[in-house]
mmCIF file of C-alpha atoms in Angstrom:
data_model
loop_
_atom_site.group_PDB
_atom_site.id
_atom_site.type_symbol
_atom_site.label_atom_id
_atom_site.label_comp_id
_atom_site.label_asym_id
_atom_site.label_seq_id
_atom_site.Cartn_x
_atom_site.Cartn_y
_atom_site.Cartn_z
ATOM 1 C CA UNK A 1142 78.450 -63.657 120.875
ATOM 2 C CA UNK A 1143 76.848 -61.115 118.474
ATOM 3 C CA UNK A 1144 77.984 -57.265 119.208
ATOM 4 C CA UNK A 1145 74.487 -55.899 120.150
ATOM 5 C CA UNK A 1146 74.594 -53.066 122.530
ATOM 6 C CA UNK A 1147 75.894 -49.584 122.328
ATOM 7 C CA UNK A 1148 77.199 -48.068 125.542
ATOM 8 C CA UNK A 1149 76.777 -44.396 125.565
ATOM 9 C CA UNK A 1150 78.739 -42.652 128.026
ATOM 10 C CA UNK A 1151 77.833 -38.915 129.246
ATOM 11 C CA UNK A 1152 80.362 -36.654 130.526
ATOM 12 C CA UNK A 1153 78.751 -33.217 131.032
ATOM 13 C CA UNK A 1154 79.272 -30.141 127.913
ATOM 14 C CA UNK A 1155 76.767 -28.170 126.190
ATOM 15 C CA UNK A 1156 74.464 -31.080 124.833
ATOM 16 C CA UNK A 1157 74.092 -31.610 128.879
ATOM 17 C CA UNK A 1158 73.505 -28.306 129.708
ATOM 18 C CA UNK A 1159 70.379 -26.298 130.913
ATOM 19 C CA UNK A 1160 70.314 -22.175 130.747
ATOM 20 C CA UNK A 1161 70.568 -20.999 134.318
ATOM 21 C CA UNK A 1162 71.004 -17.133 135.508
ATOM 22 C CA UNK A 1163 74.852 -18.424 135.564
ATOM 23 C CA UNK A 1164 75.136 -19.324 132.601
ATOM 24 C CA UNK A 1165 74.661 -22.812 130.395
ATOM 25 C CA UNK A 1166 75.345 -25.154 133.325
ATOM 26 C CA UNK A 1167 75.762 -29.470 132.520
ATOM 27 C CA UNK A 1168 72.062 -30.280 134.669
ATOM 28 C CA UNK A 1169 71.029 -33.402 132.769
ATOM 29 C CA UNK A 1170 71.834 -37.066 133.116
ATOM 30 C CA UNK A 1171 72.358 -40.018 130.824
ATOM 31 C CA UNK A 1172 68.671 -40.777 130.961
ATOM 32 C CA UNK A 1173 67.378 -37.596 130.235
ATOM 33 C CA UNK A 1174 69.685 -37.630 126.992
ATOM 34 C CA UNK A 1175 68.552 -41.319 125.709
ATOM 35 C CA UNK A 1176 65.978 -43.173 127.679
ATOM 36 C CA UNK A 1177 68.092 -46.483 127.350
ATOM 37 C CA UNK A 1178 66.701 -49.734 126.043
ATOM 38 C CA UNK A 1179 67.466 -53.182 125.936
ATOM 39 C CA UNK A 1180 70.331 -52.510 123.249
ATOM 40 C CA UNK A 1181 71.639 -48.808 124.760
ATOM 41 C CA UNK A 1182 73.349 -49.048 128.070
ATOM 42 C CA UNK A 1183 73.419 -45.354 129.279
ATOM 43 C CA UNK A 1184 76.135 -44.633 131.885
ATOM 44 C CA UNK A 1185 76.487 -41.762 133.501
ATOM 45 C CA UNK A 1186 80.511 -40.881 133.851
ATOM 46 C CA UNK A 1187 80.880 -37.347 135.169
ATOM 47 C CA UNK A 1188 79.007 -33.797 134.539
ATOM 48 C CA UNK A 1189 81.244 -31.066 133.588
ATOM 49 C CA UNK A 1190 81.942 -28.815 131.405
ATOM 50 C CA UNK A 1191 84.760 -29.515 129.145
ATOM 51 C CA UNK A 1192 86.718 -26.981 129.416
ATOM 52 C CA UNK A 1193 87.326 -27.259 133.007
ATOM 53 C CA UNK A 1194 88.095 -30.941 132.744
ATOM 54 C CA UNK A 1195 91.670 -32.643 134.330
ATOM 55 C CA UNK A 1196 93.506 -34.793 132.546
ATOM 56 C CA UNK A 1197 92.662 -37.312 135.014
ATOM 57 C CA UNK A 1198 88.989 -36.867 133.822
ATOM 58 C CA UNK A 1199 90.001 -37.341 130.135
ATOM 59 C CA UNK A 1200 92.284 -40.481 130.741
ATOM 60 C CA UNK A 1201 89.008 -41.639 132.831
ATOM 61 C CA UNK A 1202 86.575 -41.063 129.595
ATOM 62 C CA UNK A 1203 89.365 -43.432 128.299
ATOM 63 C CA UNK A 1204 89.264 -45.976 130.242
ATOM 64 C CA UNK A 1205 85.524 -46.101 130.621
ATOM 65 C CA UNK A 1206 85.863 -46.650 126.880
ATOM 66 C CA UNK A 1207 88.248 -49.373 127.185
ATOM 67 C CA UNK A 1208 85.992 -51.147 129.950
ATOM 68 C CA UNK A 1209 83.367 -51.332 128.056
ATOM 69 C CA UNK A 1210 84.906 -52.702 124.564
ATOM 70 C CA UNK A 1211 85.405 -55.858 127.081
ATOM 71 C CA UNK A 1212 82.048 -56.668 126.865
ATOM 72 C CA UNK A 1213 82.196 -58.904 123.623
ATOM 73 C CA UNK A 1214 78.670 -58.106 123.585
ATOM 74 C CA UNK A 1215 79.247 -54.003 122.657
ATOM 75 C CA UNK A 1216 78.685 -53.186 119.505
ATOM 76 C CA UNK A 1217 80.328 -49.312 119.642
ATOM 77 C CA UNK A 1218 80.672 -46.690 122.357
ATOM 78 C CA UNK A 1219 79.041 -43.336 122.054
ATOM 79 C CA UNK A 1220 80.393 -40.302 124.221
ATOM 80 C CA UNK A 1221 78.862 -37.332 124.835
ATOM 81 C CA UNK A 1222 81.381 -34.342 125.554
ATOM 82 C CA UNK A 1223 82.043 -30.670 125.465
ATOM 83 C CA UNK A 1224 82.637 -29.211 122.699
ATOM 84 C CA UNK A 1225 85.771 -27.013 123.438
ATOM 85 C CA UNK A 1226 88.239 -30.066 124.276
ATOM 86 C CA UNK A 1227 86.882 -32.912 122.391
ATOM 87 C CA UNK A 1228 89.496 -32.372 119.895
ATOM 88 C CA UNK A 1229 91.400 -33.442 122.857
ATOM 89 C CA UNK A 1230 90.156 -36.535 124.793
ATOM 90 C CA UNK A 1231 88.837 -38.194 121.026
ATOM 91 C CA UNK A 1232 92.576 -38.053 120.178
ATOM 92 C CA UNK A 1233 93.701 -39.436 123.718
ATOM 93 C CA UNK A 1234 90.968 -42.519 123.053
ATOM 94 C CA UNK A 1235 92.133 -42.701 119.526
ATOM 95 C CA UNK A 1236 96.040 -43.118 121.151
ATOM 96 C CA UNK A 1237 94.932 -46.374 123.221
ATOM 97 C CA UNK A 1238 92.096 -48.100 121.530
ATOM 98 C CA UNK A 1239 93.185 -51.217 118.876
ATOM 99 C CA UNK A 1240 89.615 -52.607 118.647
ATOM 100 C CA UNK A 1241 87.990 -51.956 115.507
ATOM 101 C CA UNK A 1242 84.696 -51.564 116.931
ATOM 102 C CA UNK A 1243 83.051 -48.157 116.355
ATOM 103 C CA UNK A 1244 83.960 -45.189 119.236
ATOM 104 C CA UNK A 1245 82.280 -41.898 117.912
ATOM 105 C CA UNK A 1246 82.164 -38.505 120.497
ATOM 106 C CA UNK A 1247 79.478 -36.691 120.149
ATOM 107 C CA UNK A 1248 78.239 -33.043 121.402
ATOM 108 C CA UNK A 1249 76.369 -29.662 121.145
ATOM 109 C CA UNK A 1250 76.387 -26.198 120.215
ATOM 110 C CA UNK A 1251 73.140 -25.204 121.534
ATOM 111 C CA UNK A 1252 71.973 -25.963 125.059
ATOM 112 C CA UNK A 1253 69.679 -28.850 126.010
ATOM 113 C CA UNK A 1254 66.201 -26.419 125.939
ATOM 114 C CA UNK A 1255 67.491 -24.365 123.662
ATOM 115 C CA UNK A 1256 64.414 -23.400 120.936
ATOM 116 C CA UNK A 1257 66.100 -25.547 118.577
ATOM 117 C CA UNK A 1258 68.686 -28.138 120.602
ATOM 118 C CA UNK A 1259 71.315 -30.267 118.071
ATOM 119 C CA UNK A 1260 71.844 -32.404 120.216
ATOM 120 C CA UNK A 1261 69.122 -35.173 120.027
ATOM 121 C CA UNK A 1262 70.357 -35.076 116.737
ATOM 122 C CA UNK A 1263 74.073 -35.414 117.230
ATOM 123 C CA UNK A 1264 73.209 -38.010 119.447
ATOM 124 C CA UNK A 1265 70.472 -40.072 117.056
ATOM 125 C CA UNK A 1266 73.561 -40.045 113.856
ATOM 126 C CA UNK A 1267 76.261 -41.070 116.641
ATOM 127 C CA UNK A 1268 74.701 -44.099 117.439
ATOM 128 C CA UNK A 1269 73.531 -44.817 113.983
ATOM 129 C CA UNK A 1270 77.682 -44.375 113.195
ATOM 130 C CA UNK A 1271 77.850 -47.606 115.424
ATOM 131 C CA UNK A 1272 75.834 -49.829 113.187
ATOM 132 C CA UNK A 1273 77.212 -48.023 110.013
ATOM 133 C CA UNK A 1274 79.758 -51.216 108.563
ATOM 134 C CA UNK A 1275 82.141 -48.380 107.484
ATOM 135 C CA UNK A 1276 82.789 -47.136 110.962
ATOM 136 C CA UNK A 1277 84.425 -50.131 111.541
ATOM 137 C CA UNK A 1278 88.375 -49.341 111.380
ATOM 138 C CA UNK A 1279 88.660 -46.265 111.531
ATOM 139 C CA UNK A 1280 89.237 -45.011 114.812
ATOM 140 C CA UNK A 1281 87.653 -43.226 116.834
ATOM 141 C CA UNK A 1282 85.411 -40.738 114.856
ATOM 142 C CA UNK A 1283 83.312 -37.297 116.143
ATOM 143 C CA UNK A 1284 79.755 -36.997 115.191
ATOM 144 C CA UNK A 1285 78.439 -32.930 115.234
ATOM 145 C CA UNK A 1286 76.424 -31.003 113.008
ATOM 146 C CA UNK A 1287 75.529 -33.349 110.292
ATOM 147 C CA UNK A 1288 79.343 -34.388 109.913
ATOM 148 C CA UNK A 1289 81.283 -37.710 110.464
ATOM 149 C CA UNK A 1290 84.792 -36.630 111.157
ATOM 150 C CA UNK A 1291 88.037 -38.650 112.373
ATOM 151 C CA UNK A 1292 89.249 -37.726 115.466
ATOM 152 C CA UNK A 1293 92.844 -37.202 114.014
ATOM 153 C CA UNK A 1294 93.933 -33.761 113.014
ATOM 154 C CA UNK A 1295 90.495 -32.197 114.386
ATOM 155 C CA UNK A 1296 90.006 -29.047 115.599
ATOM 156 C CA UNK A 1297 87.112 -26.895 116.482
ATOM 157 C CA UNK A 1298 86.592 -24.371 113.931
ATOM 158 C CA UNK A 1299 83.767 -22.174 114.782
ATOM 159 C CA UNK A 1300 81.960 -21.525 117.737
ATOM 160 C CA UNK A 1301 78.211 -21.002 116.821
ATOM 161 C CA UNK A 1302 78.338 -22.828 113.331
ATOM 162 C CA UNK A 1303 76.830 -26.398 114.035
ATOM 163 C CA UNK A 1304 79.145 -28.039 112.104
ATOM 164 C CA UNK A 1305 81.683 -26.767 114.511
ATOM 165 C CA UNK A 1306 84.817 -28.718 113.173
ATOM 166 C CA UNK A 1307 87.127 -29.330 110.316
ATOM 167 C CA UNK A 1308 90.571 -31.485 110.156
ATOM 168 C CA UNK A 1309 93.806 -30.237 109.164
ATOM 169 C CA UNK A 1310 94.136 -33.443 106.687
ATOM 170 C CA UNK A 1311 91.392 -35.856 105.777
ATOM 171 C CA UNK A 1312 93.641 -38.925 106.018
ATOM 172 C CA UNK A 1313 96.032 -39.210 108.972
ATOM 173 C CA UNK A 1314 96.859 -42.037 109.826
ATOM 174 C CA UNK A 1315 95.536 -44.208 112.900
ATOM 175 C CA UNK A 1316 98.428 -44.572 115.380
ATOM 176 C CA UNK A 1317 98.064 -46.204 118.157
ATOM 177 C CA UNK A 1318 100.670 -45.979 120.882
ATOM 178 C CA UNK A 1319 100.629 -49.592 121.810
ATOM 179 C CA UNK A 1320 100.433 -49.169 125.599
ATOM 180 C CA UNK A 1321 97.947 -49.948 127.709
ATOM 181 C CA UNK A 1322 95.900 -46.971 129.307
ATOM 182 C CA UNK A 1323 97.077 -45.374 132.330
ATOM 183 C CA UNK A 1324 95.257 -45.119 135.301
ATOM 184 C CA UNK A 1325 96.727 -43.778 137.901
ATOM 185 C CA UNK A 1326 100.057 -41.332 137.635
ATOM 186 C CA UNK A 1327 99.979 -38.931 134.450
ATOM 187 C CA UNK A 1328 102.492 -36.976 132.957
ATOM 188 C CA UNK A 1329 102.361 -33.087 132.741
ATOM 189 C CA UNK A 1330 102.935 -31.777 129.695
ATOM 190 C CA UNK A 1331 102.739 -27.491 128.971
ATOM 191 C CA UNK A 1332 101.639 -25.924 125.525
ATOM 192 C CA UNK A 1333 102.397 -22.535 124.749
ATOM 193 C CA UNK A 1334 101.387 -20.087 121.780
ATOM 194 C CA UNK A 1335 104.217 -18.129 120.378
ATOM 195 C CA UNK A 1336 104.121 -14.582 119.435
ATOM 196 C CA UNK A 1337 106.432 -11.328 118.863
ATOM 197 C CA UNK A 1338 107.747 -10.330 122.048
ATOM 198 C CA UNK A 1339 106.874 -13.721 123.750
ATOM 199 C CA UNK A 1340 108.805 -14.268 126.735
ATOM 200 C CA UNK A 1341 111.094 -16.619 126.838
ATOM 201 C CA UNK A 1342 111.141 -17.399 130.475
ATOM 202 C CA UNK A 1343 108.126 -19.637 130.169
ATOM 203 C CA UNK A 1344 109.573 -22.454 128.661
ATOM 204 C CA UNK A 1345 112.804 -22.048 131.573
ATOM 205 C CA UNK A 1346 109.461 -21.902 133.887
ATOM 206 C CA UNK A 1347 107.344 -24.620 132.730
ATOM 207 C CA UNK A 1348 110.860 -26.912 132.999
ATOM 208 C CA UNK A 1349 111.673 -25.547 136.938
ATOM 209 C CA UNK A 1350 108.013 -26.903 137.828
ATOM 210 C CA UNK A 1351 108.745 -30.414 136.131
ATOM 211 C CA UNK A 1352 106.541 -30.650 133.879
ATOM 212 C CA UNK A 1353 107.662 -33.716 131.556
ATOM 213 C CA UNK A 1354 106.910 -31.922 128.069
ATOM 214 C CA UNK A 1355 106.358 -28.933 126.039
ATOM 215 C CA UNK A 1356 104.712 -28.232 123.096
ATOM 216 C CA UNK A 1357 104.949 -24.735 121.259
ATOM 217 C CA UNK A 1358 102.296 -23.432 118.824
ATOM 218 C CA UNK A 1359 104.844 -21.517 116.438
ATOM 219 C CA UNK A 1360 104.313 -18.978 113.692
ATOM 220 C CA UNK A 1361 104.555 -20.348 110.145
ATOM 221 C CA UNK A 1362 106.048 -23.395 109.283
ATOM 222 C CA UNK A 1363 107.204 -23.863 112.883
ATOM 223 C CA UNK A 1364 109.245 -20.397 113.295
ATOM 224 C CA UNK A 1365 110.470 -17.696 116.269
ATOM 225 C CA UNK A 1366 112.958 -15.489 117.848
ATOM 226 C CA UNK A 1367 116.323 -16.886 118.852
ATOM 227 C CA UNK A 1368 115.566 -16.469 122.150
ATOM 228 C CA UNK A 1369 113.127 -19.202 122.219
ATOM 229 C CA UNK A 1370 115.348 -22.009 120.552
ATOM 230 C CA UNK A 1371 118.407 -21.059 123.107
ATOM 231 C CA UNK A 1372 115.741 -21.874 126.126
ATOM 232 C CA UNK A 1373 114.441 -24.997 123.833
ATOM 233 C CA UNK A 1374 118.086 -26.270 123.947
ATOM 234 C CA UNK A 1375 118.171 -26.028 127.636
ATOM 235 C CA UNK A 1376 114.830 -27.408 128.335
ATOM 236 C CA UNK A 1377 116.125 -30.413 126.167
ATOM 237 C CA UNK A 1378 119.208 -30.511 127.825
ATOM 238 C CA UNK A 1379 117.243 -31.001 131.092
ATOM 239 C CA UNK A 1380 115.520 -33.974 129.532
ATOM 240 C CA UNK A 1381 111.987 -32.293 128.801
ATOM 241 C CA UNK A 1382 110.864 -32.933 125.802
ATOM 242 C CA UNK A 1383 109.511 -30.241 123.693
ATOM 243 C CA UNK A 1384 107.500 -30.441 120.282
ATOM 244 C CA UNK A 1385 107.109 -27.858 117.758
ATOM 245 C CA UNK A 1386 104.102 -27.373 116.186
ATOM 246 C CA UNK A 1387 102.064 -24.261 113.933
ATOM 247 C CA UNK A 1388 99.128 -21.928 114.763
ATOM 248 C CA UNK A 1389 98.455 -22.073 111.415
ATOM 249 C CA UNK A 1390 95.342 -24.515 110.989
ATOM 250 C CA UNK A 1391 95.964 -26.116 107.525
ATOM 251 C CA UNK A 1392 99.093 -27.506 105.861
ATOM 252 C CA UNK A 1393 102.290 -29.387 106.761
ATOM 253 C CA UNK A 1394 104.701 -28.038 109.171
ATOM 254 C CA UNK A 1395 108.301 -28.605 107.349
ATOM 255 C CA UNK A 1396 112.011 -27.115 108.683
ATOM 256 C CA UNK A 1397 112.371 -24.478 106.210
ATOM 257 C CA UNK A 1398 113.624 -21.333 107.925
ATOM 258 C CA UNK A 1399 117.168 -20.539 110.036
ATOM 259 C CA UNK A 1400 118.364 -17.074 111.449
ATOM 260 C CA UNK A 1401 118.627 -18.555 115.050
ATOM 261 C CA UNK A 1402 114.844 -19.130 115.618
ATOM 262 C CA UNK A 1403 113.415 -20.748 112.140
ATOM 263 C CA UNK A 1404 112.244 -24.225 112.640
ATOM 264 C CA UNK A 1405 115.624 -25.568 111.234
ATOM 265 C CA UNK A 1406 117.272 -24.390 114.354
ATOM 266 C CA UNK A 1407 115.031 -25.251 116.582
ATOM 267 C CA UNK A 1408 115.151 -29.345 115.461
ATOM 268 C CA UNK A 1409 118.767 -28.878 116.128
ATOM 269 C CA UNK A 1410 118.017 -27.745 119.152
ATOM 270 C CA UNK A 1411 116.596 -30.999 119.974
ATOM 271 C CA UNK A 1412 112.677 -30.358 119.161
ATOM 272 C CA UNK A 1413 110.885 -32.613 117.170
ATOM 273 C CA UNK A 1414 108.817 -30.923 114.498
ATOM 274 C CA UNK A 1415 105.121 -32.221 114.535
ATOM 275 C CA UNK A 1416 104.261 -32.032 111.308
ATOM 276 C CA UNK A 1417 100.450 -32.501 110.827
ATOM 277 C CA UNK A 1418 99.299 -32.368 114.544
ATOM 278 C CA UNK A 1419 98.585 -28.741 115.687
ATOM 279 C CA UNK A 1420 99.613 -27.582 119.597
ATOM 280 C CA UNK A 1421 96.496 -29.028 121.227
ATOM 281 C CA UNK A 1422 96.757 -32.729 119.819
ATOM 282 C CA UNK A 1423 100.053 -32.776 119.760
ATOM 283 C CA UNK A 1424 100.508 -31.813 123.366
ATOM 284 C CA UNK A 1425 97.674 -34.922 124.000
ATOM 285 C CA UNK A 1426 100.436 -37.190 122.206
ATOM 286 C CA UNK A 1427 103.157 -35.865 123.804
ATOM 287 C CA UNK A 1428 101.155 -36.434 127.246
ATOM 288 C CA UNK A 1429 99.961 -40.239 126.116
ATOM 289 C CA UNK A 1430 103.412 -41.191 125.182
ATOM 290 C CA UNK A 1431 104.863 -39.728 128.224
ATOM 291 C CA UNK A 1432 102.530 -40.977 130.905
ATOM 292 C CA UNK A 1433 102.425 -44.927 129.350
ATOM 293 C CA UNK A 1434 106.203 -44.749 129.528
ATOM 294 C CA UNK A 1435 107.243 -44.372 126.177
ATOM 295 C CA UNK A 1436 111.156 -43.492 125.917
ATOM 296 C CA UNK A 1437 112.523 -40.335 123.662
ATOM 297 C CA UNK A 1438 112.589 -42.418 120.570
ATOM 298 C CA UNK A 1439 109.190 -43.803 120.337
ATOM 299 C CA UNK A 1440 108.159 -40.500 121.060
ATOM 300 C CA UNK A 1441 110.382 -39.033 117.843
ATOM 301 C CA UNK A 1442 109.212 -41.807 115.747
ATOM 302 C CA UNK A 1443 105.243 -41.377 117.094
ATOM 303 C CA UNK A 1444 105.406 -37.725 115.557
ATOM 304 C CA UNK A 1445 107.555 -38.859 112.356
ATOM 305 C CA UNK A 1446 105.169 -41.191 111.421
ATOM 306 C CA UNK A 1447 102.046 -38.892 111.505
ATOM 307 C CA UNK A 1448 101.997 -38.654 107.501
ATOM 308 C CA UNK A 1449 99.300 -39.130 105.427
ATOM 309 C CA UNK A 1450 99.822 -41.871 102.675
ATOM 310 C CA UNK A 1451 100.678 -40.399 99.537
#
């Protein structure tokens, strides 16, 4: 059977969203975003915005994804999303999904009746992405502001520009985790930012509530006090696993620095070093490989092979 239809999935955010005395609140439904037709199926998922989505919501954008790829018939899957987290759940769906069938997310800056609204726009080049042959392949991809961006490595770089996003490397490579989606139990997995004077009780704090993972958004090339790693080392000793990552948006993250808190120490305190993937797609990994099951070294070798060829 031919792949004719594009399912486009709504989920709330900004390209939803009508200006109340509240605030920009998600009002409008699939239909009101794209009037269907005999080769769109609009579905209408959930309304929210996405910065106040679980990740029980995000694993559900997932799997609404997945159900609908098992129509032979689908040509691609549009989403429509909030801006502030789809750096997240694009990355979860890029995790699970084999099929090389298009998936592109999709959003706004500007509210739905705003003078000047992007997102009919953002919408219009998402679903032309679908019948684009060189979508094919590549993952799932995020379509805002003019821009055709992989999901990998993305981050949200401005918040009034309408190109809103850049990627910390043009070519990571597609990964997926080779599990099937869950759909019921999910992991819980903390990020923190580090800082001068951070305290290090919140990693010994995040472990005494059980949460299954860590991730910490270092300074530099992966780097803090002492303090931290000694609490890393006991967190790991406790069998959470923590990642290190960098606030710094561009470049790799490489184990250069000691004196009891440089990234060197903290890998032998049992981290693993994400080297391309800042603290909020890393701790979506981390999550992924820890809810589907995944033991402590296919999680190490997940992160180690994040490289981009060459």
């Amino acid at each position: 059977m031919a792949n004719t239809r594009t399912v486009l999935i709504t989920t709330g955010g900004t390209i939803a969203a009508l200006t109340t005395s509240d605030g920009a609140v998600p009002s409008l439904a699939a239909s009101d975003l794209h009037p269907g037709s005999g080769d769109i199926l609009a579905v209408d998922l959930m309304s929210v915005d996405s910065s106040a989505m679980t990740v029980s919501d995000q694993f559900a954008i997932v799997a609404a994804i997945v159900d609908a790829l098992a129509d032979p018939a689908v040509a691609g899957v549009v989403v429509t999303h909030g801006t502030d987290t789809v750096e997240e759940t694009s990355y979860l769906a890029d995790l699970f999904l084999t099929d090389d069938r298009p998936v592109v997310f999709t959003g706004a800056q500007r509210p739905a009746d705003a003078p000047a609204p992007d997102g009919p726009d953002n919408i219009t080049a998402a679903l032309r992405a679908i019948t684009d042959p060189a979508s094919r392949g590549r993952g799932v991809l995020i379509a805002i502001g003019g821009e055709i961006r992989s999901a990998r490595g993305i981050f949200k770089s401005s918040t009034t520009d309408l190109a809103a996003f850049d990627n910390v490397h043009d070519a990571l490579p597609r990964r997926p985790i080779g599990h099937p989606v869950p759909r019921r139990r999910h992991a819980r997995v903390d990020a923190f930012m580090l800082y001068p004077g951070v305290a290090p009780g919140i990693i010994a704090a995040a472990v005494s509530q059980q949460a299954s993972g860590i991730v910490l958004s270092a300074t530099g090339s992966g780097n803090t006090h002492p303090d931290i790693t000694a609490e890393v080392s006991a967190a790991v000793r406790a069998g959470v696993v923590v990642v290190v990552a960098s606030r710094v948006p561009f470049g790799a993250v490489v184990p250069a620095y000691g004196g009891g808190g440089g990234a060197v120490d903290l890998a032998r305190a049992g981290a693993i070093v994400s080297r391309w993937l800042r603290a909020p797609q890393a701790r979506i990994a981390l999550l992924a490989l820890i809810s589907a099951g995944a033991d402590p070294h296919e999680i190490r070798a997940f992160f180690d092979a994040v490289e981009p060829p060459g």
